[in-house]
PDB file of C-alpha atoms in Angstrom:
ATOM      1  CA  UNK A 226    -131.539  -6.965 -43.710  1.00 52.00           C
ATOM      2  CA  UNK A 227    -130.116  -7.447 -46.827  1.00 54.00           C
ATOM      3  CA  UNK A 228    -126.993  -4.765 -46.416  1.00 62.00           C
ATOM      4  CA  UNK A 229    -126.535  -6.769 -42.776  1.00 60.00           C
ATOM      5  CA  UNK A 230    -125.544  -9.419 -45.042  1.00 61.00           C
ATOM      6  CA  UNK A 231    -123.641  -7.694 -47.003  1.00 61.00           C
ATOM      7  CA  UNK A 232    -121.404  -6.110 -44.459  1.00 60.00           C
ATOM      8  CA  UNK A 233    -121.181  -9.961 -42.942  1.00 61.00           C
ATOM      9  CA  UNK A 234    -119.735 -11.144 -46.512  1.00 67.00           C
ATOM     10  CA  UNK A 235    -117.174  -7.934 -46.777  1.00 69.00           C
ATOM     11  CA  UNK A 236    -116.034  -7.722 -42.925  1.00 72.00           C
ATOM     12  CA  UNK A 237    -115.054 -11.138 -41.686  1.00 74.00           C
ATOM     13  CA  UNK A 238    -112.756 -11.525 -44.716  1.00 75.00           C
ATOM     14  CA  UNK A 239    -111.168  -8.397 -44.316  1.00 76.00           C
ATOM     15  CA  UNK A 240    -110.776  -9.179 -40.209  1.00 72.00           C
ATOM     16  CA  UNK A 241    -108.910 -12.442 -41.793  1.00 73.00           C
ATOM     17  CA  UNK A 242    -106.554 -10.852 -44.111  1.00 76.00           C
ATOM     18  CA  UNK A 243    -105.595  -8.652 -41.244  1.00 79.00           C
ATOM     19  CA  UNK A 244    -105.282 -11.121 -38.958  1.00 75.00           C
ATOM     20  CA  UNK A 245    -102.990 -12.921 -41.261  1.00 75.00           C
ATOM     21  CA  UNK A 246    -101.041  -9.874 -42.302  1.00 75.00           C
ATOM     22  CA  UNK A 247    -100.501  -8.863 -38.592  1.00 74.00           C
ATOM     23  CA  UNK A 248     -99.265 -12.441 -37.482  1.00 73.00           C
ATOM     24  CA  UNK A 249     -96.505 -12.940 -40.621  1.00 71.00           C
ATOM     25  CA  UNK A 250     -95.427  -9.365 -39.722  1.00 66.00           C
ATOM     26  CA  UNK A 251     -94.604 -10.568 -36.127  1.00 57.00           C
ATOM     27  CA  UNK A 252     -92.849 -13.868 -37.272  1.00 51.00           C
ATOM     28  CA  UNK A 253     -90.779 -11.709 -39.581  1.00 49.00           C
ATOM     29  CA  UNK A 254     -89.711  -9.867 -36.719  1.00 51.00           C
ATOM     30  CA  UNK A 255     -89.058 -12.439 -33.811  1.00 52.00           C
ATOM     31  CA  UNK A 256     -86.837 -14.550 -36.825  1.00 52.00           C
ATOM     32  CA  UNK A 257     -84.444 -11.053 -37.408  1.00 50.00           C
ATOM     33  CA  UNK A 258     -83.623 -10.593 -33.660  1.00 58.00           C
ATOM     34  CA  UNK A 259     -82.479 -14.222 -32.967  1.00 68.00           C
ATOM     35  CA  UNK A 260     -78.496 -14.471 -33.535  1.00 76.00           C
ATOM     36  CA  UNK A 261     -76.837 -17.222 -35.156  1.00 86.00           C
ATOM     37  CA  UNK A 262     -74.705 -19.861 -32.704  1.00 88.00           C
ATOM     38  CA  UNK A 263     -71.043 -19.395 -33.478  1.00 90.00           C
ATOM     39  CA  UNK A 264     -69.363 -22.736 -33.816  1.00 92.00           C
ATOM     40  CA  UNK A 265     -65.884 -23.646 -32.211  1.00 92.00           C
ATOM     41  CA  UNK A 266     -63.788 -25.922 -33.002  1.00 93.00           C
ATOM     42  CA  UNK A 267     -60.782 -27.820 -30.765  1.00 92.00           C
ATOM     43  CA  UNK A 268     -58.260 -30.349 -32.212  1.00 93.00           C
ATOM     44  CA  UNK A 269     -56.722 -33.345 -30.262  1.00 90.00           C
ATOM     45  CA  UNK A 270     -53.955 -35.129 -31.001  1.00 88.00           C
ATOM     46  CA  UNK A 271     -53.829 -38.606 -29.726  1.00 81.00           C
ATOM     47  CA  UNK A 272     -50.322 -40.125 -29.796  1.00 78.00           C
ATOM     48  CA  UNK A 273     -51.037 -43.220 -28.177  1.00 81.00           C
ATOM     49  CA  UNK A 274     -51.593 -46.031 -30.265  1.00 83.00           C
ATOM     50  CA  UNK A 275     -53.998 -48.667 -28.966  1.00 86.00           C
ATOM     51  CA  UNK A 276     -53.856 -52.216 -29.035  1.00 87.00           C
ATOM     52  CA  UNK A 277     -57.108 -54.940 -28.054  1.00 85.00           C
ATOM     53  CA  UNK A 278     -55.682 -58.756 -28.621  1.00 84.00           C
ATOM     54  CA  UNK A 279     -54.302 -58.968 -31.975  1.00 86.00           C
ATOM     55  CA  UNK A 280     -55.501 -55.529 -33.254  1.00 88.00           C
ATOM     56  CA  UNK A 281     -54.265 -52.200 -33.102  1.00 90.00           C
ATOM     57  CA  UNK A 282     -55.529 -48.663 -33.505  1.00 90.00           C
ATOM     58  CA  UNK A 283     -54.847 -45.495 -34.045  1.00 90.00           C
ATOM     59  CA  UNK A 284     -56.707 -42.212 -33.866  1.00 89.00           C
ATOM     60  CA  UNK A 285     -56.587 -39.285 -36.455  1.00 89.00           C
ATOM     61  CA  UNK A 286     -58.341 -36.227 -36.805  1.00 89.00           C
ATOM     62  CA  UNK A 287     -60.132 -35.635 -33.375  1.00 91.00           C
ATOM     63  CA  UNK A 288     -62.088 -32.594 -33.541  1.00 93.00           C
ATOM     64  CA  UNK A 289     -64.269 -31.616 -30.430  1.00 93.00           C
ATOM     65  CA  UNK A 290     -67.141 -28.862 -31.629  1.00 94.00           C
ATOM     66  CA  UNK A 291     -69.727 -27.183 -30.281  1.00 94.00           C
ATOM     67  CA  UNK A 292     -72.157 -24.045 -30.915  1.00 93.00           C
ATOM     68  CA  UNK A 293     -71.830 -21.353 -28.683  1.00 92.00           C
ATOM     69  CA  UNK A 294     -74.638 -18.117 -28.819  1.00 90.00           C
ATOM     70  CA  UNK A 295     -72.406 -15.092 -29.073  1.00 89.00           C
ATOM     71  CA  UNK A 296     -74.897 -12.898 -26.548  1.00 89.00           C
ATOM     72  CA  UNK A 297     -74.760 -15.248 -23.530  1.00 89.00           C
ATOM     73  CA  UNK A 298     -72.007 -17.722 -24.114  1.00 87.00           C
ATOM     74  CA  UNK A 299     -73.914 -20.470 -23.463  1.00 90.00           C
ATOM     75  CA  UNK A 300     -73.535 -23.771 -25.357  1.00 89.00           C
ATOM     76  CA  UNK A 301     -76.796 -24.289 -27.880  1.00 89.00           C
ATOM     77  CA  UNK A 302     -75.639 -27.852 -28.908  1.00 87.00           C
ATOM     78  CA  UNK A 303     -73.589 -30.743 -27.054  1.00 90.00           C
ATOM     79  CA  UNK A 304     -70.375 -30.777 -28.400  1.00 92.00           C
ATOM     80  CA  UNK A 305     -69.940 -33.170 -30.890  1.00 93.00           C
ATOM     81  CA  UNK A 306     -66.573 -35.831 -31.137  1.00 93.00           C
ATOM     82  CA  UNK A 307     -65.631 -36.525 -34.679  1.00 93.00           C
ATOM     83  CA  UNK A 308     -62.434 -38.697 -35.946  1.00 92.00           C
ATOM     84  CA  UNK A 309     -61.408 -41.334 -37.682  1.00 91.00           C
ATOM     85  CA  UNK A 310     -60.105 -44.664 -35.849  1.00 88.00           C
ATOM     86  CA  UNK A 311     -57.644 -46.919 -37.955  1.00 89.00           C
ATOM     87  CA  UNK A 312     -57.514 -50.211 -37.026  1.00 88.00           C
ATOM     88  CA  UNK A 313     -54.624 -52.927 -38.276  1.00 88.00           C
ATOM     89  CA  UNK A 314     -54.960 -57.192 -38.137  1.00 88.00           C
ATOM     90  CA  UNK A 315     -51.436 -57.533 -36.526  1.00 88.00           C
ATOM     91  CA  UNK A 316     -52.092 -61.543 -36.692  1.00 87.00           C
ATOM     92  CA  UNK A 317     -51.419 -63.429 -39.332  1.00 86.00           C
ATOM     93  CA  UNK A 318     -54.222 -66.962 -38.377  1.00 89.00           C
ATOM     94  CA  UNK A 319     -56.833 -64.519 -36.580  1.00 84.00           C
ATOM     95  CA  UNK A 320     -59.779 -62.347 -38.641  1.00 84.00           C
ATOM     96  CA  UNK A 321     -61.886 -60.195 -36.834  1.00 81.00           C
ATOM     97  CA  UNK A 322     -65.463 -58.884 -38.321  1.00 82.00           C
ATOM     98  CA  UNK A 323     -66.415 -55.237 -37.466  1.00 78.00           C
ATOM     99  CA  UNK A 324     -69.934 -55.232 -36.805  1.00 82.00           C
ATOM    100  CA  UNK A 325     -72.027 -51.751 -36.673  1.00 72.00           C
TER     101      UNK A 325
END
């Protein structure tokens, strides 16, 4: 009875350690084969300026990008609009307060 016990207290931590070794081995493995998204990039130019009332804007720097995977050409992110929006007061007895 007493070696029962004994293989009890040696066995189920060994079956853990095991366990555990087996299971980070797999994650190791499944994290090597993914591929990294490539990201592409597209530049606008916008040569219109825009005007709202007494104030007038103008774009600069559009970029449009997105992440592609390189395997299957599929996108992995939306594509993501990014620029910079210049606005001018073209009044001289009206203020306007930009809220956000």
């Amino acid at each position: 009875m007493l070696r029962s016990s004994m293989r009890f207290k040696w066995v189920i931590p060994a079956v853990l350690a095991i366990g555990v070794a087996a299971c980070s081995q797999q994650q190791s493995q499944s994290t090597a084969a993914t591929t990294q998204p490539v990201e592409k990039s597209y530049t606008l130019v916008s040569s219109a300026p825009m005007k709202v009332d007494f104030l007038t804007g103008q774009f600069d720097g559009l970029t449009i990008t997105e992440r592609i995977d390189p395997k299957t050409n599929d996108v992995v992110d939306r594509p993501e609009l990014r620029g910079t929006l210049k606005l001018k007061n073209d009044s001289k007895d009206q203020s306007a307060r930009l809220l956000g």
